[in-house]
Amino acid sequence: MELLSIIYCHWVRFPWSPQFTVPEYYGFAHNKVRSVRIKTADNVSIGAWHILPTEYHEQLHLREVGKVEDHVFDAALSDPNYDTVIYLHGNSMNRAAPWRVDLYKILGDKFHRLNVLTIDYRGFGDSEGVPSEQGLNLDAKATLDWLLQRNVSHTRISLIGHSLGTGVATSLAYEMTRAGLTPNALILKAAYSSLPNLIFEYRLLQYIPILGPLQAMPPVQNWILSKLMHTFDSLSRIEHVHCPVLILYGASDLEIPGHNSHQLFHRAAYGSESPVPFSPNWLESDDEIENSVIAGEATVYKRQGKSNVQLVRLNYADHNNVSSIVTATLSAKAQRRLSNQPFFQHLDFTSTDSDLSSTRKKTSHRKLSSARSSKVSSEASSIKTDDIPPPLPKIPRISTSARVSSESIENDARQSSRGTTQQQEQQQTNLVMLGGRQYFVMPGIYFCSPCDDDEADRLVILHFLLKYAFHGNFVAPFRNTLDPHLPTGMQRPQVLDIGCGPGTWILEMATEYPQTDFHGIDLRTMFPTTIKPSNAYFKQHNFFESLPYEDNTFDFVRIRLMFCNMTQAQWMQILKMATRVLKPEGYFEITDVENRIQRPGPLCETLLNQELAHAMRNYGIEFYMGHQISTLLMTQGFVNVRQQRVTMPLGWGGQMGEVHAQNFEGFFRSIHPSIKPTTTTSTKQVSQWQPAGMEHRKIVFSDAAIRLAMEECKKYQSHLNWFTCYGQKPSPADTPLSPRLDGPGSAVSLLATPMAHPTPSTPPNSLEEGTWETIKDFIDGYVD
């Protein structure tokens, strides 16, 4: 029994008092996850989460409605456009462990057409029973049957196992292959070859070798092995698995030695009757094994002629962060390339980019079939609306059309700015004082933040915070364009900052690059007009209507911190105008935050993630667009699109987290008063700080409530995801991508723009030539 307590650490209960039936408690979007119960063949009930594909969830706008029925979730499983992953976790805690929740979200961010089904084995989490090898295998088999009963084809099911789960996943893949139900792929993370091989090597808490000393006593060792009834013998099963196999391990894994993964790779590549025996130095000595080194980061191994089996050694990963090293750091180019490989050929990478060769590939949109469209409509119509909060009064909006006529583009270049005096007078007429703060008011313009000195100070601090987080003032590769040593006769480079605010970025860049001209444009006059570098220029102008510059003027155009101030239609128009003034092969860069607090506390989730986002949506502003920036650029024809994500803590993790939390608390407190009265009626106590008896009263968006919500961020170690994405305007010799519009006068939804599956350029079971040749192709995309 003591040995079983080491193998199955189901007695380690974390998180404490888990809320499995309320997935929103862990930062999931409303109606994104359902909690299900699965019955096994021996009548044991196990708990599971079904996480919807991001695309499906957004296309049906499920966040905005009441609780949906199970058949809406089942439709995403049976839809052939969506694949499914069964995730089988390690030997302790449960499916709500923070790093596992983070992994589910990463999978949703990376693969927009992917269902995730994650279970707790018997004895773990909210599942009944006591764990055993036979029991865990029955749990996995019941999970598969649950999917098959919902018309999920086995060819669209991939298995991911981590640590203990690698034995369960390999066993399930083996049984599926024997039954003629070969899965799409088998992915093993931090795997072991078998429990008899592992138990004398396993280190509890990474450093404590529980049974390691017994290796010096063979009689005792043999006696223990004779009593071991749980073997999880992946080594004897993996050679009979016919689907693509990917084995990942971290070089810093102190719990399961890496040679376990080497053994599994050897057996999967050669079989048990291999003429090449396994040895500790086998990988380096076997001439049939090819390896691709990603300098300083990873090594990828495959056997010649059997590329559907691969081993990846990650230099800096340990036992639990293999997934984040691989998934969260993939660049857009690596995503596109991986999508052509056997492990991911059915998983949709929505953030694709053009090849860096002279031949560029067009990216098309997948249009929903009529059958699919009718099904979406029928599912949406069946959603309950009882819990939908009453809509807020809406202010007048500009047209929601995302189509900009050619006449407006031509007129855009001909419009000039007004005189300085007239601008200042107009600025004063558009400013109102509310609650001691000054706000800019103009029909069709939605600046939710103030326009005063305090807001300018907040933006200056945030500028330097972002400069520190992203290691500089820009990410796009145009530094050579800013070279101060210009050849004789060469025009000075031109840079434009749309919505420049107090102009801090312009002032810094103009000082650092005196041979380049920097232009800032904003509707609000928060920028300096007298004391500034001679190569810094500021203009007050309504950039929502036009950009007063000639075609092909700028080498670089940027926009930052505007998601909370623009509707989707306004975004589309500004992108078109920015494309017009950008030179061919010039770069456009967007930096912004996804205002969805990750790992929130209950009050933070209710007040900031749900109520505030709902209030902004009533004004046509979508808070949760950060991870869609790359799609936004590609739909407008940009090529060589790259996106980076930086996770920044709120109130914890040192000085950066503290400053970040203070800055965003100031942002939330200063939001326009017409938005702040958003309220809802709570049916339960949403925070431990809420006084008793307040369960049924209204939650008011007050400064005190914001303060409590931000204190929750520190307690729950919450964070925000910041994104920077850049793209390049195609040269005239290239054919630019064309955005697809749904029809005349209709808006393109930036949150539900389906991208087509990349067309594989190689056979399904072979790798593209040079897939892993450089570090930039594998790990240059995301910084966590």
mmCIF file of N, CA and C in Angstrom, residues 403-467:
data_model
loop_
_atom_site.group_PDB
_atom_site.id
_atom_site.type_symbol
_atom_site.label_atom_id
_atom_site.label_comp_id
_atom_site.label_asym_id
_atom_site.label_seq_id
_atom_site.Cartn_x
_atom_site.Cartn_y
_atom_site.Cartn_z
ATOM 1 N N ARG A 403 -16.214 47.511 -44.630
ATOM 2 C CA ARG A 403 -15.771 47.770 -45.986
ATOM 3 C C ARG A 403 -15.533 49.274 -46.153
ATOM 4 N N VAL A 404 -14.377 49.637 -46.662
ATOM 5 C CA VAL A 404 -14.036 51.032 -46.894
ATOM 6 C C VAL A 404 -13.978 51.254 -48.388
ATOM 7 N N SER A 405 -14.718 52.230 -48.877
ATOM 8 C CA SER A 405 -14.768 52.451 -50.311
ATOM 9 C C SER A 405 -13.468 53.033 -50.822
ATOM 10 N N SER A 406 -13.221 52.842 -52.117
ATOM 11 C CA SER A 406 -12.011 53.391 -52.723
ATOM 12 C C SER A 406 -12.032 54.912 -52.670
ATOM 13 N N GLU A 407 -13.251 55.515 -52.732
ATOM 14 C CA GLU A 407 -13.326 56.974 -52.664
ATOM 15 C C GLU A 407 -12.837 57.478 -51.312
ATOM 16 N N SER A 408 -13.212 56.751 -50.230
ATOM 17 C CA SER A 408 -12.785 57.200 -48.905
ATOM 18 C C SER A 408 -11.292 57.077 -48.742
ATOM 19 N N ILE A 409 -10.695 56.049 -49.371
ATOM 20 C CA ILE A 409 -9.245 55.893 -49.281
ATOM 21 C C ILE A 409 -8.544 57.024 -50.014
ATOM 22 N N GLU A 410 -9.083 57.396 -51.188
ATOM 23 C CA GLU A 410 -8.464 58.479 -51.940
ATOM 24 C C GLU A 410 -8.628 59.810 -51.207
ATOM 25 N N ASN A 411 -9.832 60.024 -50.638
ATOM 26 C CA ASN A 411 -10.064 61.271 -49.921
ATOM 27 C C ASN A 411 -9.233 61.357 -48.655
ATOM 28 N N ASP A 412 -8.908 60.186 -48.103
ATOM 29 C CA ASP A 412 -8.115 60.130 -46.876
ATOM 30 C C ASP A 412 -6.798 60.869 -47.054
ATOM 31 N N ALA A 413 -6.151 60.693 -48.204
ATOM 32 C CA ALA A 413 -4.851 61.315 -48.444
ATOM 33 C C ALA A 413 -4.969 62.806 -48.665
ATOM 34 N N ARG A 414 -6.141 63.286 -49.108
ATOM 35 C CA ARG A 414 -6.276 64.690 -49.466
ATOM 36 C C ARG A 414 -6.693 65.573 -48.307
ATOM 37 N N GLN A 415 -7.145 64.929 -47.191
ATOM 38 C CA GLN A 415 -7.593 65.745 -46.063
ATOM 39 C C GLN A 415 -6.397 66.291 -45.299
ATOM 40 N N SER A 416 -6.441 67.550 -44.936
ATOM 41 C CA SER A 416 -5.337 68.185 -44.221
ATOM 42 C C SER A 416 -5.741 68.458 -42.775
ATOM 43 N N SER A 417 -4.727 68.690 -41.948
ATOM 44 C CA SER A 417 -5.016 68.973 -40.541
ATOM 45 C C SER A 417 -5.466 70.407 -40.353
ATOM 46 N N ARG A 418 -6.174 70.680 -39.296
ATOM 47 C CA ARG A 418 -6.650 72.026 -39.000
ATOM 48 C C ARG A 418 -5.540 72.835 -38.346
ATOM 49 N N GLY A 419 -5.727 74.133 -38.289
ATOM 50 C CA GLY A 419 -4.751 74.995 -37.636
ATOM 51 C C GLY A 419 -4.667 74.713 -36.166
ATOM 52 N N THR A 420 -3.521 75.102 -35.583
ATOM 53 C CA THR A 420 -3.282 74.791 -34.174
ATOM 54 C C THR A 420 -4.335 75.413 -33.269
ATOM 55 N N THR A 421 -4.668 76.662 -33.488
ATOM 56 C CA THR A 421 -5.658 77.324 -32.654
ATOM 57 C C THR A 421 -7.015 76.652 -32.766
ATOM 58 N N GLN A 422 -7.399 76.338 -34.001
ATOM 59 C CA GLN A 422 -8.692 75.683 -34.204
ATOM 60 C C GLN A 422 -8.719 74.309 -33.545
ATOM 61 N N GLN A 423 -7.574 73.605 -33.588
ATOM 62 C CA GLN A 423 -7.494 72.290 -32.949
ATOM 63 C C GLN A 423 -7.689 72.417 -31.447
ATOM 64 N N GLN A 424 -7.017 73.377 -30.854
ATOM 65 C CA GLN A 424 -7.122 73.533 -29.413
ATOM 66 C C GLN A 424 -8.543 73.910 -28.996
ATOM 67 N N GLU A 425 -9.188 74.781 -29.790
ATOM 68 C CA GLU A 425 -10.558 75.156 -29.476
ATOM 69 C C GLU A 425 -11.489 73.946 -29.603
ATOM 70 N N GLN A 426 -11.260 73.142 -30.657
ATOM 71 C CA GLN A 426 -12.085 71.957 -30.839
ATOM 72 C C GLN A 426 -11.863 70.964 -29.715
ATOM 73 N N GLN A 427 -10.580 70.849 -29.264
ATOM 74 C CA GLN A 427 -10.261 69.943 -28.173
ATOM 75 C C GLN A 427 -11.028 70.330 -26.918
ATOM 76 N N GLN A 428 -11.074 71.649 -26.623
ATOM 77 C CA GLN A 428 -11.758 72.092 -25.420
ATOM 78 C C GLN A 428 -13.255 71.797 -25.468
ATOM 79 N N THR A 429 -13.855 71.920 -26.639
ATOM 80 C CA THR A 429 -15.294 71.675 -26.741
ATOM 81 C C THR A 429 -15.629 70.200 -26.576
ATOM 82 N N ASN A 430 -14.643 69.314 -26.761
ATOM 83 C CA ASN A 430 -14.886 67.878 -26.649
ATOM 84 C C ASN A 430 -14.484 67.310 -25.293
ATOM 85 N N LEU A 431 -14.084 68.164 -24.356
ATOM 86 C CA LEU A 431 -13.668 67.708 -23.039
ATOM 87 C C LEU A 431 -14.751 68.009 -22.011
ATOM 88 N N VAL A 432 -15.048 67.021 -21.178
ATOM 89 C CA VAL A 432 -16.022 67.213 -20.104
ATOM 90 C C VAL A 432 -15.413 66.710 -18.804
ATOM 91 N N MET A 433 -15.803 67.320 -17.698
ATOM 92 C CA MET A 433 -15.342 66.914 -16.379
ATOM 93 C C MET A 433 -16.389 66.015 -15.734
ATOM 94 N N LEU A 434 -15.983 64.813 -15.351
ATOM 95 C CA LEU A 434 -16.876 63.859 -14.700
ATOM 96 C C LEU A 434 -16.135 63.231 -13.532
ATOM 97 N N GLY A 435 -16.663 63.403 -12.333
ATOM 98 C CA GLY A 435 -16.049 62.803 -11.155
ATOM 99 C C GLY A 435 -14.627 63.250 -10.912
ATOM 100 N N GLY A 436 -14.323 64.499 -11.262
ATOM 101 C CA GLY A 436 -12.984 65.016 -11.039
ATOM 102 C C GLY A 436 -11.982 64.637 -12.110
ATOM 103 N N ARG A 437 -12.396 63.926 -13.141
ATOM 104 C CA ARG A 437 -11.500 63.555 -14.242
ATOM 105 C C ARG A 437 -12.027 64.138 -15.544
ATOM 106 N N GLN A 438 -11.131 64.350 -16.481
ATOM 107 C CA GLN A 438 -11.463 64.982 -17.746
ATOM 108 C C GLN A 438 -11.530 63.920 -18.851
ATOM 109 N N TYR A 439 -12.642 63.879 -19.587
ATOM 110 C CA TYR A 439 -12.836 62.861 -20.614
ATOM 111 C C TYR A 439 -13.090 63.512 -21.965
ATOM 112 N N PHE A 440 -12.624 62.818 -23.002
ATOM 113 C CA PHE A 440 -12.831 63.266 -24.373
ATOM 114 C C PHE A 440 -14.129 62.657 -24.901
ATOM 115 N N VAL A 441 -15.023 63.490 -25.407
ATOM 116 C CA VAL A 441 -16.329 63.043 -25.864
ATOM 117 C C VAL A 441 -16.542 63.506 -27.297
ATOM 118 N N MET A 442 -16.852 62.567 -28.178
ATOM 119 C CA MET A 442 -17.170 62.886 -29.569
ATOM 120 C C MET A 442 -18.049 61.776 -30.111
ATOM 121 N N PRO A 443 -19.097 62.097 -30.850
ATOM 122 C CA PRO A 443 -19.976 61.044 -31.385
ATOM 123 C C PRO A 443 -19.209 60.002 -32.183
ATOM 124 N N GLY A 444 -19.452 58.751 -31.861
ATOM 125 C CA GLY A 444 -18.807 57.651 -32.584
ATOM 126 C C GLY A 444 -17.415 57.316 -32.104
ATOM 127 N N ILE A 445 -16.871 58.065 -31.130
ATOM 128 C CA ILE A 445 -15.532 57.822 -30.587
ATOM 129 C C ILE A 445 -15.692 57.395 -29.139
ATOM 130 N N TYR A 446 -15.013 56.313 -28.755
ATOM 131 C CA TYR A 446 -15.233 55.731 -27.427
ATOM 132 C C TYR A 446 -13.934 55.621 -26.645
ATOM 133 N N PHE A 447 -13.400 56.769 -26.196
ATOM 134 C CA PHE A 447 -12.245 56.726 -25.313
ATOM 135 C C PHE A 447 -12.746 56.476 -23.897
ATOM 136 N N CYS A 448 -12.488 55.270 -23.390
ATOM 137 C CA CYS A 448 -12.995 54.941 -22.057
ATOM 138 C C CYS A 448 -12.107 55.497 -20.956
ATOM 139 N N SER A 449 -10.870 55.904 -21.295
ATOM 140 C CA SER A 449 -9.940 56.443 -20.303
ATOM 141 C C SER A 449 -9.973 57.963 -20.332
ATOM 142 N N PRO A 450 -9.539 58.605 -19.247
ATOM 143 C CA PRO A 450 -9.545 60.072 -19.195
ATOM 144 C C PRO A 450 -8.533 60.685 -20.165
ATOM 145 N N CYS A 451 -8.637 61.996 -20.329
ATOM 146 C CA CYS A 451 -7.676 62.767 -21.125
ATOM 147 C C CYS A 451 -7.172 63.904 -20.243
ATOM 148 N N ASP A 452 -6.269 63.556 -19.319
ATOM 149 C CA ASP A 452 -5.748 64.568 -18.404
ATOM 150 C C ASP A 452 -4.328 64.190 -18.005
ATOM 151 N N ASP A 453 -3.730 64.984 -17.133
ATOM 152 C CA ASP A 453 -2.336 64.778 -16.751
ATOM 153 C C ASP A 453 -2.135 63.460 -16.006
ATOM 154 N N ASP A 454 -3.097 63.076 -15.169
ATOM 155 C CA ASP A 454 -2.969 61.818 -14.429
ATOM 156 C C ASP A 454 -2.928 60.627 -15.383
ATOM 157 N N GLU A 455 -3.767 60.656 -16.415
ATOM 158 C CA GLU A 455 -3.755 59.575 -17.390
ATOM 159 C C GLU A 455 -2.459 59.573 -18.188
ATOM 160 N N ALA A 456 -1.949 60.764 -18.516
ATOM 161 C CA ALA A 456 -0.668 60.847 -19.217
ATOM 162 C C ALA A 456 0.442 60.232 -18.375
ATOM 163 N N ASP A 457 0.433 60.503 -17.068
ATOM 164 C CA ASP A 457 1.443 59.924 -16.180
ATOM 165 C C ASP A 457 1.327 58.405 -16.151
ATOM 166 N N ARG A 458 0.095 57.891 -16.109
ATOM 167 C CA ARG A 458 -0.100 56.435 -16.091
ATOM 168 C C ARG A 458 0.436 55.790 -17.375
ATOM 169 N N LEU A 459 0.201 56.443 -18.506
ATOM 170 C CA LEU A 459 0.668 55.905 -19.781
ATOM 171 C C LEU A 459 2.187 55.957 -19.898
ATOM 172 N N VAL A 460 2.796 56.968 -19.317
ATOM 173 C CA VAL A 460 4.264 57.050 -19.338
ATOM 174 C C VAL A 460 4.866 55.881 -18.552
ATOM 175 N N ILE A 461 4.310 55.610 -17.376
ATOM 176 C CA ILE A 461 4.798 54.487 -16.567
ATOM 177 C C ILE A 461 4.582 53.169 -17.310
ATOM 178 N N LEU A 462 3.414 53.026 -17.928
ATOM 179 C CA LEU A 462 3.127 51.799 -18.661
ATOM 180 C C LEU A 462 4.065 51.640 -19.855
ATOM 181 N N HIS A 463 4.437 52.745 -20.479
ATOM 182 C CA HIS A 463 5.386 52.681 -21.601
ATOM 183 C C HIS A 463 6.695 52.030 -21.171
ATOM 184 N N PHE A 464 7.255 52.490 -20.056
ATOM 185 C CA PHE A 464 8.534 51.941 -19.619
ATOM 186 C C PHE A 464 8.386 50.507 -19.108
ATOM 187 N N LEU A 465 7.231 50.182 -18.566
ATOM 188 C CA LEU A 465 6.979 48.809 -18.148
ATOM 189 C C LEU A 465 6.981 47.871 -19.364
ATOM 190 N N LEU A 466 6.326 48.296 -20.441
ATOM 191 C CA LEU A 466 6.285 47.475 -21.657
ATOM 192 C C LEU A 466 7.649 47.422 -22.331
ATOM 193 N N LYS A 467 8.381 48.508 -22.285
ATOM 194 C CA LYS A 467 9.732 48.502 -22.853
ATOM 195 C C LYS A 467 10.603 47.479 -22.138
#
